[in-house]
Amino acid sequence: MALIKTTNLCKTYVVDKRQNNVLKNVSFSINQGEMVAIMGQSGSGKSTLLYSVSGMDRPTSGEILFDGKDISKLSESELADIRLDKMGFIFQQMYMLKNLTILDNIMLPAIQSKKNNETRQQIEERAMKLMKKLGIEDVADNDINEVSGGQLQRACICRSLINNPDIIFADEPTGALNRTSSTEVMDELVKINNDGATLMMVTHDAKVAARCTKVFFIDDGNIKDQYELGKFDGNPATMAKRERDLNNWLMDLGF
């Protein structure tokens, strides 16, 4: 079943009276449980597509169905509620509030949710379970400048999961990390996907994309092609073949 379906999605910016058509009639669907990577050259429209589909940016025209509802027609407050309750977000720059501990940052979306009837203690217990699952429970009381980049990104993953979202959107989630931390974070995202979560991520890294179930290649504002990888089984030999096949496909597309 399609969790997200876009039809003829367009996004146009006007700069100095000149039109810049960043997205041009983009149509695609993402099924529940998929882990989809968006790849393409710089300036191809990857992040604009992610922000449009997630309701962070309004498309100029076209339709975005999220769980059967056209979110492009919702008010700002309705969109804000959907983003808080139904979506999770992970960014390259790990935005967290400096005056809160790691644990409090993770809990914040659940505390802000109007639909959440849990007590603060219940939210804290769930947050600690998530932190334990991702191996960072020992930094719960630390400030955000007292942890490593990899730990901070895992905390961002915990925060994205705290409201049990239908989908997680990630914009270059490993872009600011070294290779070891990047691998660890991707391992966690694959586990989350294997547990049933749907993910849509922008990445320029074929090693990251090779762990996904499907890759969309965007070029000049439109999806030029897509590559089906299927679920990653965790086998290093399988991973090497997935990377090789994906790189060959990307080379054929001029990436």
XYZ file of N, CA and C in Angstrom:
765
model
N 0.845 -1.193 0.000
C 0.000 0.000 0.000
C 0.886 1.250 0.000
N 0.548 2.235 -0.840
C 1.341 3.466 -0.934
C 1.074 4.361 0.268
N 2.132 4.649 1.032
C 2.019 5.594 2.144
C 2.105 7.020 1.610
N 2.966 7.194 0.590
C 3.113 8.494 -0.064
C 2.965 8.319 -1.563
N 2.188 9.202 -2.170
C 2.020 9.181 -3.621
C 1.968 10.622 -4.118
N 2.898 10.977 -4.996
C 2.894 12.327 -5.561
C 2.505 12.248 -7.030
N 1.795 13.257 -7.495
C 1.377 13.340 -8.890
C 1.680 14.729 -9.433
N 2.507 14.772 -10.475
C 2.843 16.037 -11.169
C 3.275 17.147 -10.205
N 4.149 16.796 -9.292
C 4.615 17.752 -8.291
C 5.584 18.759 -8.920
N 5.289 20.041 -8.741
C 6.141 21.112 -9.279
C 6.489 22.095 -8.165
N 7.718 22.599 -8.205
C 8.136 23.648 -7.281
C 8.938 24.680 -8.054
N 8.455 25.908 -8.049
C 9.091 27.000 -8.786
C 9.435 28.137 -7.835
N 10.667 28.592 -7.889
C 11.093 29.771 -7.141
C 11.293 30.917 -8.130
N 10.941 32.120 -7.714
C 11.190 33.304 -8.543
C 12.291 34.118 -7.875
N 13.427 34.232 -8.569
C 14.575 34.986 -8.062
C 14.927 36.064 -9.084
N 14.921 37.322 -8.631
C 15.198 38.452 -9.538
C 14.328 38.389 -10.797
N 13.046 38.117 -10.571
C 12.038 38.057 -11.638
C 12.263 36.916 -12.637
N 13.168 36.009 -12.272
C 13.403 34.847 -13.144
C 12.874 33.590 -12.465
N 12.190 32.753 -13.218
C 11.635 31.512 -12.680
C 12.697 30.414 -12.647
N 12.758 29.737 -11.505
C 13.647 28.586 -11.378
C 12.787 27.374 -11.060
N 12.580 26.506 -12.053
C 11.733 25.320 -11.881
C 12.552 24.189 -11.265
N 12.490 24.080 -9.949
C 13.334 23.114 -9.233
C 12.773 21.696 -9.348
N 11.450 21.559 -9.251
C 10.792 20.266 -9.448
C 9.835 20.381 -10.624
N 9.852 19.371 -11.518
C 9.048 19.445 -12.738
C 8.220 18.166 -12.901
N 6.954 18.242 -12.537
C 6.015 17.127 -12.740
C 6.543 15.798 -12.186
N 6.936 15.825 -10.915
C 7.477 14.622 -10.274
C 6.331 13.738 -9.772
N 6.336 12.486 -10.214
C 5.317 11.518 -9.778
C 6.014 10.242 -9.307
N 5.683 9.799 -8.111
C 6.248 8.545 -7.591
C 5.415 8.100 -6.393
N 5.681 6.898 -5.916
C 5.012 6.424 -4.702
C 6.018 5.678 -3.832
N 5.760 5.720 -2.528
C 6.562 4.977 -1.552
C 5.605 4.121 -0.737
N 5.868 2.828 -0.719
C 5.008 1.904 0.015
C 5.431 1.815 1.474
N 4.481 1.415 2.291
C 4.750 1.227 3.705
C 5.872 0.202 3.878
N 6.847 0.517 4.725
C 7.933 -0.412 5.008
C 9.132 -0.282 4.091
N 9.057 0.580 3.086
C 10.202 0.769 2.196
C 11.219 1.725 2.821
N 12.453 1.618 2.329
C 13.526 2.532 2.722
C 14.094 3.091 1.415
N 13.735 4.318 1.107
C 13.995 4.886 -0.212
C 15.062 5.971 -0.138
N 16.052 5.878 -1.024
C 17.079 6.906 -1.131
C 16.794 7.778 -2.347
N 17.009 9.084 -2.194
C 16.924 10.039 -3.300
C 18.347 10.482 -3.615
N 18.813 10.224 -4.837
C 20.159 10.595 -5.236
C 20.122 11.489 -6.469
N 21.212 12.202 -6.702
C 21.321 13.078 -7.852
C 22.423 14.090 -7.636
N 22.765 14.814 -8.682
C 23.810 15.829 -8.594
C 23.362 16.968 -7.666
N 24.320 17.770 -7.207
C 23.991 18.974 -6.438
C 23.113 19.887 -7.289
N 22.046 20.404 -6.682
C 21.138 21.293 -7.400
C 20.096 20.598 -8.246
N 20.018 19.267 -8.123
C 19.056 18.512 -8.946
C 17.635 18.554 -8.391
N 17.491 18.981 -7.115
C 16.161 19.071 -6.511
C 15.889 18.065 -5.412
N 16.932 17.356 -4.943
C 16.760 16.293 -3.942
C 16.103 16.805 -2.654
N 16.741 17.819 -2.053
C 16.237 18.327 -0.770
C 14.892 19.024 -0.941
N 14.715 19.730 -2.052
C 13.422 20.385 -2.312
C 12.314 19.349 -2.377
N 12.608 18.209 -2.989
C 11.623 17.119 -3.071
C 11.287 16.604 -1.678
N 12.309 16.372 -0.862
C 12.092 15.872 0.504
C 11.254 16.852 1.314
N 11.593 18.155 1.225
C 10.876 19.159 2.007
C 9.440 19.341 1.514
N 9.221 19.199 0.220
C 7.861 19.318 -0.331
C 6.990 18.145 0.103
N 7.543 16.936 -0.009
C 6.779 15.727 0.319
C 6.448 15.658 1.807
N 7.341 16.207 2.637
C 7.142 16.138 4.090
C 6.326 17.307 4.630
N 5.888 18.216 3.743
C 5.069 19.336 4.183
C 5.838 20.472 4.802
N 7.181 20.439 4.723
C 7.971 21.560 5.247
C 8.019 22.715 4.254
N 7.757 22.415 2.991
C 7.735 23.431 1.948
C 6.513 23.170 1.066
N 5.848 24.217 0.640
C 4.647 24.042 -0.179
C 5.013 23.910 -1.644
N 4.466 22.903 -2.337
C 4.708 22.803 -3.776
C 3.958 23.902 -4.517
N 4.432 24.246 -5.706
C 3.744 25.232 -6.537
C 2.470 24.635 -7.119
N 2.543 23.368 -7.508
C 1.366 22.653 -8.011
C 1.591 21.151 -7.862
N 0.538 20.400 -8.104
C 0.619 18.944 -7.973
C -0.030 18.449 -6.695
N -0.025 17.154 -6.534
C -0.716 16.506 -5.413
C 0.265 15.657 -4.615
N 0.145 15.735 -3.280
C 0.934 14.881 -2.393
C -0.028 14.148 -1.469
N -0.232 12.886 -1.722
C -1.094 12.082 -0.850
C -0.241 11.416 0.215
N -0.546 11.715 1.474
C 0.114 11.061 2.599
C -0.952 10.272 3.352
N -0.824 8.949 3.304
C -1.832 8.071 3.908
C -3.230 8.403 3.375
N -3.301 8.715 2.066
C -4.574 8.984 1.401
C -5.076 10.407 1.487
N -4.377 11.266 2.254
C -4.823 12.668 2.426
C -3.884 13.605 1.671
N -4.455 14.545 0.899
C -3.651 15.496 0.138
C -3.141 16.586 1.071
N -1.873 16.468 1.491
C -1.337 17.407 2.479
C -1.018 18.773 1.863
N -0.976 18.848 0.523
C -0.696 20.145 -0.106
C -1.856 21.124 0.074
N -3.019 20.616 0.488
C -4.199 21.460 0.666
C -4.485 21.785 2.142
N -3.624 21.314 3.042
C -3.860 21.535 4.470
C -3.371 22.908 4.914
N -3.932 23.393 6.028
C -3.489 24.657 6.610
C -2.139 24.444 7.298
N -1.468 25.541 7.653
C -0.162 25.448 8.315
C -0.259 24.703 9.649
N -1.321 24.950 10.401
C -1.461 24.286 11.705
C -1.747 22.796 11.538
N -2.551 22.436 10.525
C -2.817 21.021 10.255
C -1.540 20.306 9.824
N -0.754 20.985 8.988
C 0.523 20.413 8.548
C 1.470 20.223 9.732
N 1.518 21.213 10.608
C 2.398 21.145 11.781
C 2.033 19.944 12.658
N 0.733 19.692 12.839
C 0.285 18.552 13.645
C 0.691 17.228 12.999
N 0.562 17.131 11.667
C 0.935 15.901 10.967
C 2.438 15.665 11.067
N 3.210 16.741 10.886
C 4.674 16.602 10.987
C 5.084 16.147 12.392
N 4.396 16.664 13.408
C 4.740 16.315 14.790
C 4.324 14.900 15.141
N 3.115 14.510 14.739
C 2.544 13.237 15.185
C 2.779 12.064 14.238
N 2.928 12.336 12.941
C 2.974 11.247 11.954
C 4.321 11.108 11.253
N 5.204 12.112 11.419
C 6.481 12.116 10.717
C 7.630 12.323 11.688
N 8.780 11.744 11.340
C 10.005 11.987 12.087
C 11.034 12.583 11.147
N 11.952 13.396 11.677
C 12.929 14.097 10.839
C 14.343 13.942 11.389
N 15.282 13.666 10.464
C 16.710 13.610 10.795
C 17.435 14.450 9.748
N 18.298 15.364 10.206
C 18.990 16.260 9.284
C 20.503 16.067 9.381
N 21.208 16.581 8.368
C 22.673 16.539 8.390
C 23.196 17.368 9.560
N 22.678 18.585 9.695
C 23.014 19.409 10.855
C 22.100 18.980 12.002
N 22.707 18.541 13.098
C 21.938 17.891 14.157
C 21.338 18.924 15.110
N 20.202 19.479 14.694
C 19.561 20.549 15.467
C 18.993 20.023 16.775
N 19.517 20.539 17.877
C 18.963 20.247 19.193
C 19.073 21.502 20.044
N 18.186 21.636 21.020
C 18.186 22.815 21.876
C 19.336 22.747 22.884
N 20.150 23.789 22.906
C 21.366 23.783 23.725
C 21.074 23.811 25.220
N 19.915 24.347 25.599
C 19.615 24.480 27.034
C 18.962 23.221 27.612
N 18.804 22.187 26.778
C 18.207 20.927 27.249
C 19.234 19.796 27.187
N 19.054 18.800 28.055
C 19.899 17.607 27.992
C 19.515 16.775 26.762
N 20.320 15.776 26.467
C 20.014 14.865 25.353
C 18.641 14.220 25.566
N 18.393 13.734 26.781
C 17.115 13.082 27.078
C 15.943 14.038 26.885
N 16.056 15.251 27.385
C 14.964 16.222 27.266
C 14.703 16.593 25.803
N 15.768 16.682 25.003
C 15.602 16.947 23.567
C 14.822 15.829 22.890
N 15.118 14.599 23.272
C 14.422 13.447 22.681
C 12.951 13.430 23.086
N 12.668 13.799 24.324
C 11.304 13.775 24.844
C 10.427 14.895 24.289
N 11.042 15.979 23.862
C 10.314 17.206 23.526
C 9.138 17.016 22.555
N 9.309 16.313 21.417
C 8.161 16.163 20.503
C 6.966 15.463 21.144
N 7.222 14.493 22.031
C 6.129 13.774 22.696
C 5.420 14.684 23.696
N 6.189 15.563 24.358
C 5.597 16.516 25.304
C 4.747 17.545 24.554
N 5.196 17.928 23.357
C 4.488 18.948 22.568
C 3.238 18.397 21.874
N 3.183 17.091 21.659
C 2.070 16.503 20.909
C 0.740 16.650 21.648
N -0.263 17.152 20.918
C -1.599 17.309 21.507
C -2.296 15.958 21.671
N -1.861 14.960 20.903
C -2.520 13.655 20.931
C -1.951 12.724 21.997
N -0.846 13.137 22.607
C -0.178 12.273 23.577
C -0.745 12.515 24.974
N -1.328 11.465 25.552
C -1.922 11.567 26.892
C -1.030 10.969 27.980
N 0.213 10.652 27.645
C 1.116 10.037 28.610
C 1.590 11.049 29.654
N 1.980 10.546 30.785
C 2.619 11.390 31.797
C 4.076 11.618 31.375
N 4.711 12.606 31.984
C 6.124 12.877 31.679
C 6.990 11.651 31.982
N 6.647 10.942 33.061
C 7.418 9.750 33.436
C 7.297 8.665 32.364
N 6.090 8.482 31.819
C 5.895 7.473 30.763
C 6.682 7.837 29.508
N 6.689 9.133 29.165
C 7.459 9.591 28.003
C 8.950 9.354 28.234
N 9.393 9.664 29.460
C 10.810 9.474 29.797
C 11.206 8.001 29.706
N 10.335 7.120 30.153
C 10.619 5.682 30.080
C 10.757 5.226 28.626
N 9.872 5.729 27.759
C 9.957 5.361 26.339
C 11.222 5.924 25.705
N 11.571 7.171 26.077
C 12.780 7.795 25.536
C 14.030 7.012 25.952
N 14.057 6.576 27.204
C 15.211 5.810 27.687
C 15.306 4.453 26.986
N 14.153 3.852 26.686
C 14.157 2.579 25.937
C 14.757 2.771 24.549
N 14.374 3.872 23.905
C 14.924 4.174 22.582
C 16.432 4.410 22.666
N 16.858 5.158 23.681
C 18.282 5.434 23.844
C 19.074 4.154 24.110
N 18.486 3.260 24.896
C 19.151 1.984 25.172
C 19.256 1.161 23.890
N 18.201 1.178 23.098
C 18.168 0.437 21.832
C 19.280 0.914 20.891
N 19.560 2.226 20.927
C 20.586 2.791 20.053
C 21.940 2.970 20.759
N 22.038 2.437 21.963
C 23.329 2.398 22.649
C 23.832 3.724 23.192
N 22.925 4.637 23.539
C 23.369 5.952 24.044
C 22.709 6.301 25.383
N 22.205 5.303 26.097
C 21.503 5.601 27.354
C 22.427 6.257 28.379
N 23.753 6.035 28.255
C 24.693 6.591 29.230
C 24.932 8.088 29.050
N 24.426 8.693 27.954
C 24.620 10.143 27.762
C 23.300 10.907 27.945
N 22.305 10.276 28.556
C 20.975 10.880 28.710
C 21.023 12.255 29.358
N 21.861 12.424 30.383
C 21.898 13.688 31.130
C 22.969 14.656 30.626
N 23.646 14.282 29.546
C 24.686 15.157 28.992
C 24.075 16.316 28.211
N 24.825 17.421 28.146
C 24.466 18.503 27.232
C 24.846 18.084 25.814
N 24.304 18.782 24.822
C 24.544 18.359 23.440
C 25.995 18.557 22.998
N 26.741 19.424 23.708
C 28.153 19.629 23.346
C 29.087 18.688 24.106
N 28.488 17.733 24.827
C 29.299 16.778 25.605
C 29.266 15.379 25.017
N 28.800 15.245 23.774
C 28.716 13.933 23.121
C 29.366 14.010 21.745
N 29.676 12.850 21.174
C 30.281 12.803 19.846
C 29.228 13.037 18.767
N 29.680 13.294 17.538
C 28.750 13.494 16.423
C 27.883 12.275 16.181
N 28.476 11.092 16.284
C 27.709 9.858 16.084
C 26.649 9.667 17.153
N 27.009 9.979 18.418
C 26.039 9.873 19.516
C 24.910 10.885 19.333
N 25.260 12.085 18.901
C 24.250 13.125 18.712
C 23.287 12.745 17.588
N 23.803 12.156 16.504
C 22.910 11.758 15.414
C 22.022 10.595 15.845
N 22.540 9.698 16.673
C 21.685 8.615 17.189
C 20.605 9.188 18.111
N 20.951 10.244 18.854
C 19.945 10.925 19.680
C 18.870 11.554 18.791
N 19.282 12.106 17.649
C 18.317 12.674 16.701
C 17.391 11.594 16.143
N 17.934 10.390 15.951
C 17.107 9.263 15.497
C 16.081 8.914 16.583
N 16.532 8.870 17.833
C 15.601 8.609 18.949
C 14.483 9.646 18.966
N 14.859 10.917 18.819
C 13.858 11.991 18.816
C 12.879 11.803 17.656
N 13.379 11.381 16.496
C 12.498 11.195 15.329
C 11.512 10.052 15.542
N 11.841 9.138 16.452
C 11.000 7.953 16.686
C 10.039 8.101 17.873
N 10.206 9.146 18.669
C 9.505 9.222 19.958
C 7.985 9.252 19.812
N 7.462 9.783 18.703
C 6.008 9.821 18.511
C 5.505 8.694 17.607
N 6.326 7.631 17.460
C 5.950 6.475 16.633
C 5.442 6.909 15.251
N 6.282 7.598 14.471
C 5.824 8.156 13.193
C 5.541 7.087 12.141
N 4.730 7.459 11.148
C 4.472 6.565 10.019
C 5.657 6.547 9.058
N 6.407 7.647 9.022
C 7.556 7.747 8.115
C 8.619 8.640 8.729
N 9.872 8.325 8.423
C 10.998 9.164 8.829
C 11.629 9.759 7.578
N 11.786 11.081 7.574
C 12.470 11.787 6.492
C 13.874 12.144 6.967
N 14.869 11.832 6.147
C 16.260 12.104 6.523
C 16.971 12.832 5.392
N 17.572 13.980 5.708
C 18.302 14.762 4.704
C 19.798 14.652 4.999
N 20.502 13.838 4.199
C 21.936 13.590 4.387
C 22.246 13.234 5.858
N 21.610 12.198 6.399
C 21.759 11.910 7.832
C 23.173 11.531 8.252
N 24.021 11.141 7.298
C 25.400 10.773 7.642
C 26.409 11.781 7.088
N 25.915 12.883 6.504
C 26.788 13.825 5.806
C 27.837 14.491 6.673
N 27.537 14.682 7.957
C 28.475 15.374 8.851
C 29.292 14.396 9.701
N 29.198 13.098 9.395
C 29.851 12.082 10.223
C 31.048 11.458 9.515
N 32.004 10.942 10.303
C 33.089 10.172 9.702
C 32.559 8.800 9.284
N 33.371 8.023 8.583
C 32.903 6.761 8.002
C 32.430 5.772 9.068
N 33.132 5.684 10.192
C 32.732 4.740 11.248
C 31.371 5.124 11.827
N 31.212 6.402 12.184
C 29.932 6.861 12.737
C 28.820 6.738 11.708
N 29.149 7.012 10.443
C 28.178 6.903 9.358
C 27.648 5.477 9.256
N 28.554 4.508 9.313
C 28.162 3.089 9.237
C 27.274 2.718 10.415
N 27.656 3.189 11.613
C 26.866 2.878 12.824
C 25.453 3.454 12.719
N 25.344 4.696 12.250
C 24.030 5.336 12.120
C 23.186 4.608 11.076
N 23.811 4.228 9.947
C 23.069 3.500 8.913
C 22.628 2.123 9.410
N 23.462 1.479 10.218
C 23.065 0.194 10.825
C 21.774 0.367 11.620
N 21.690 1.473 12.372
C 20.499 1.727 13.188
C 19.278 2.004 12.301
N 19.472 2.766 11.236
C 18.346 3.071 10.342
C 17.837 1.809 9.643
N 18.748 0.914 9.274
C 18.329 -0.360 8.670
C 17.520 -1.191 9.674
N 17.976 -1.209 10.932
C 17.232 -1.943 11.981
C 15.823 -1.369 12.146
N 15.740 -0.038 12.155
C 14.443 0.629 12.294
C 13.532 0.260 11.127
N 14.106 0.231 9.933
C 13.341 -0.162 8.746
C 12.898 -1.621 8.841
N 13.794 -2.487 9.315
C 13.446 -3.906 9.470
C 12.352 -4.112 10.517
N 12.246 -3.162 11.456
C 11.173 -3.213 12.466
C 9.842 -2.704 11.919
N 9.862 -2.216 10.653
C 8.607 -1.812 10.013
C 8.474 -0.354 9.656
N 9.447 0.480 10.063
C 9.357 1.911 9.770
C 9.638 2.186 8.288
N 8.971 3.192 7.747
C 9.202 3.651 6.374
C 10.174 4.828 6.425
N 11.160 4.831 5.528
C 12.142 5.914 5.503
C 12.306 6.466 4.091
N 12.454 7.786 4.000
C 12.797 8.453 2.742
C 13.978 9.355 3.042
N 15.119 9.111 2.381
C 16.309 9.898 2.695
C 17.010 10.423 1.456
N 17.555 11.616 1.601
C 18.416 12.208 0.577
C 19.849 11.853 0.931
N 20.604 11.373 -0.042
C 22.021 11.085 0.181
C 22.793 11.216 -1.122
N 24.085 11.571 -1.002
C 24.978 11.578 -2.164
C 25.906 10.372 -2.115
N 25.773 9.572 -1.060
C 26.710 8.491 -0.756
C 26.134 7.139 -1.189
N 26.777 6.495 -2.163
C 26.294 5.200 -2.665
C 26.366 4.113 -1.593
N 27.336 4.226 -0.658
C 27.427 3.243 0.434
C 26.176 3.302 1.310
N 25.675 4.517 1.524
C 24.452 4.720 2.310
C 23.244 4.215 1.520
N 23.150 4.621 0.257
C 21.994 4.259 -0.574
C 21.900 2.752 -0.804
N 23.037 2.070 -0.801
C 23.049 0.624 -1.067
C 22.350 -0.177 0.026
N 22.116 0.436 1.175
C 21.394 -0.242 2.257
C 19.873 -0.080 2.132
N 19.456 0.774 1.205
C 18.026 1.041 1.043
C 17.365 -0.025 0.166
N 16.035 -0.035 0.179
C 15.302 -1.006 -0.634
C 15.124 -0.513 -2.065
N 15.164 0.826 -2.235
C 14.926 1.424 -3.554
C 15.657 2.753 -3.650
N 16.143 3.086 -4.851
C 16.822 4.366 -5.072
C 16.150 5.097 -6.223
N 15.780 6.362 -5.977
C 15.301 7.249 -7.046
C 16.458 8.142 -7.460
N 16.677 8.284 -8.771
C 17.701 9.212 -9.267
C 16.998 10.425 -9.862
N 17.246 11.587 -9.258
C 16.607 12.809 -9.722
C 17.608 13.629 -10.539
N 17.166 14.128 -11.663
C 18.021 14.896 -12.560
C 17.220 16.058 -13.137
N 17.740 17.279 -12.936
C 17.093 18.474 -13.468
C 15.618 18.554 -13.070
N 15.344 18.227 -11.797
C 13.998 18.421 -11.267
C 13.001 17.316 -11.511
N 13.451 16.188 -12.074
C 12.516 15.088 -12.293
C 13.201 13.749 -12.018
N 12.414 12.751 -11.675
C 12.977 11.425 -11.422
C 13.262 10.757 -12.761
N 14.551 10.574 -13.014
C 14.995 10.035 -14.299
C 14.865 8.513 -14.344
N 15.122 7.871 -13.184
C 15.081 6.411 -13.142
C 14.997 5.960 -11.690
N 14.676 4.697 -11.482
C 14.688 4.133 -10.135
C 15.289 2.738 -10.172
N 15.900 2.358 -9.035
C 16.614 1.081 -8.954
C 16.111 0.313 -7.743
N 15.669 -0.906 -7.962
C 15.134 -1.751 -6.887
C 16.255 -2.620 -6.316
N 16.542 -2.443 -5.035
C 17.589 -3.231 -4.380
C 17.028 -4.346 -3.501
N 15.798 -4.166 -3.015
C 15.233 -5.121 -2.064
C 15.825 -4.925 -0.676
N 15.350 -5.676 0.287
C 15.810 -5.556 1.677
C 17.261 -6.009 1.810
N 18.028 -5.261 2.599
C 19.412 -5.632 2.894
C 19.429 -6.677 4.000
N 20.135 -7.801 3.764
C 20.119 -8.912 4.727
C 21.239 -8.837 5.759
N 22.082 -7.795 5.685
C 23.147 -7.638 6.673
C 24.430 -8.367 6.340
N 24.440 -9.131 5.260
C 25.619 -9.904 4.857
C 26.632 -8.984 4.159
N 27.909 -8.919 4.645
C 28.910 -8.049 4.020
C 29.141 -8.358 2.541
N 29.094 -9.645 2.169
C 29.285 -10.019 0.762
C 28.137 -9.493 -0.096
N 26.926 -9.588 0.436
C 25.753 -9.049 -0.260
C 25.879 -7.545 -0.412
N 26.379 -6.902 0.657
C 26.527 -5.448 0.647
C 27.487 -5.007 -0.451
N 28.591 -5.725 -0.598
C 29.581 -5.378 -1.626
C 28.962 -5.449 -3.016
N 28.151 -6.477 -3.248
C 27.494 -6.618 -4.557
C 26.464 -5.523 -4.770
N 25.699 -5.186 -3.728
C 24.693 -4.119 -3.832
C 25.371 -2.789 -4.196
N 26.490 -2.500 -3.509
C 27.225 -1.261 -3.790
C 27.733 -1.241 -5.231
N 28.304 -2.362 -5.656
C 28.865 -2.454 -7.012
C 27.785 -2.256 -8.067
N 26.666 -2.961 -7.896
C 25.571 -2.856 -8.864
C 24.979 -1.448 -8.888
N 24.839 -0.852 -7.692
C 24.276 0.497 -7.612
C 25.211 1.509 -8.272
N 26.528 1.377 -7.999
C 27.494 2.289 -8.604
C 27.499 2.185 -10.133
N 27.359 0.968 -10.646
C 27.302 0.783 -12.106
C 26.068 1.487 -12.683
N 24.946 1.339 -11.982
C 23.704 1.999 -12.420
C 23.845 3.508 -12.395
N 24.448 4.030 -11.325
C 24.641 5.474 -11.185
C 25.586 6.010 -12.269
N 26.621 5.254 -12.590
C 27.561 5.656 -13.644
C 26.866 5.723 -14.990
N 25.993 4.766 -15.246
C 25.235 4.770 -16.506
C 24.337 6.003 -16.620
N 23.919 6.527 -15.457
C 23.065 7.715 -15.436
C 23.874 9.024 -15.426
N 25.204 8.883 -15.400
C 26.054 10.064 -15.440
C 26.361 10.670 -14.090
N 26.203 9.885 -13.022
C 26.442 10.404 -11.655
C 27.928 10.294 -11.304
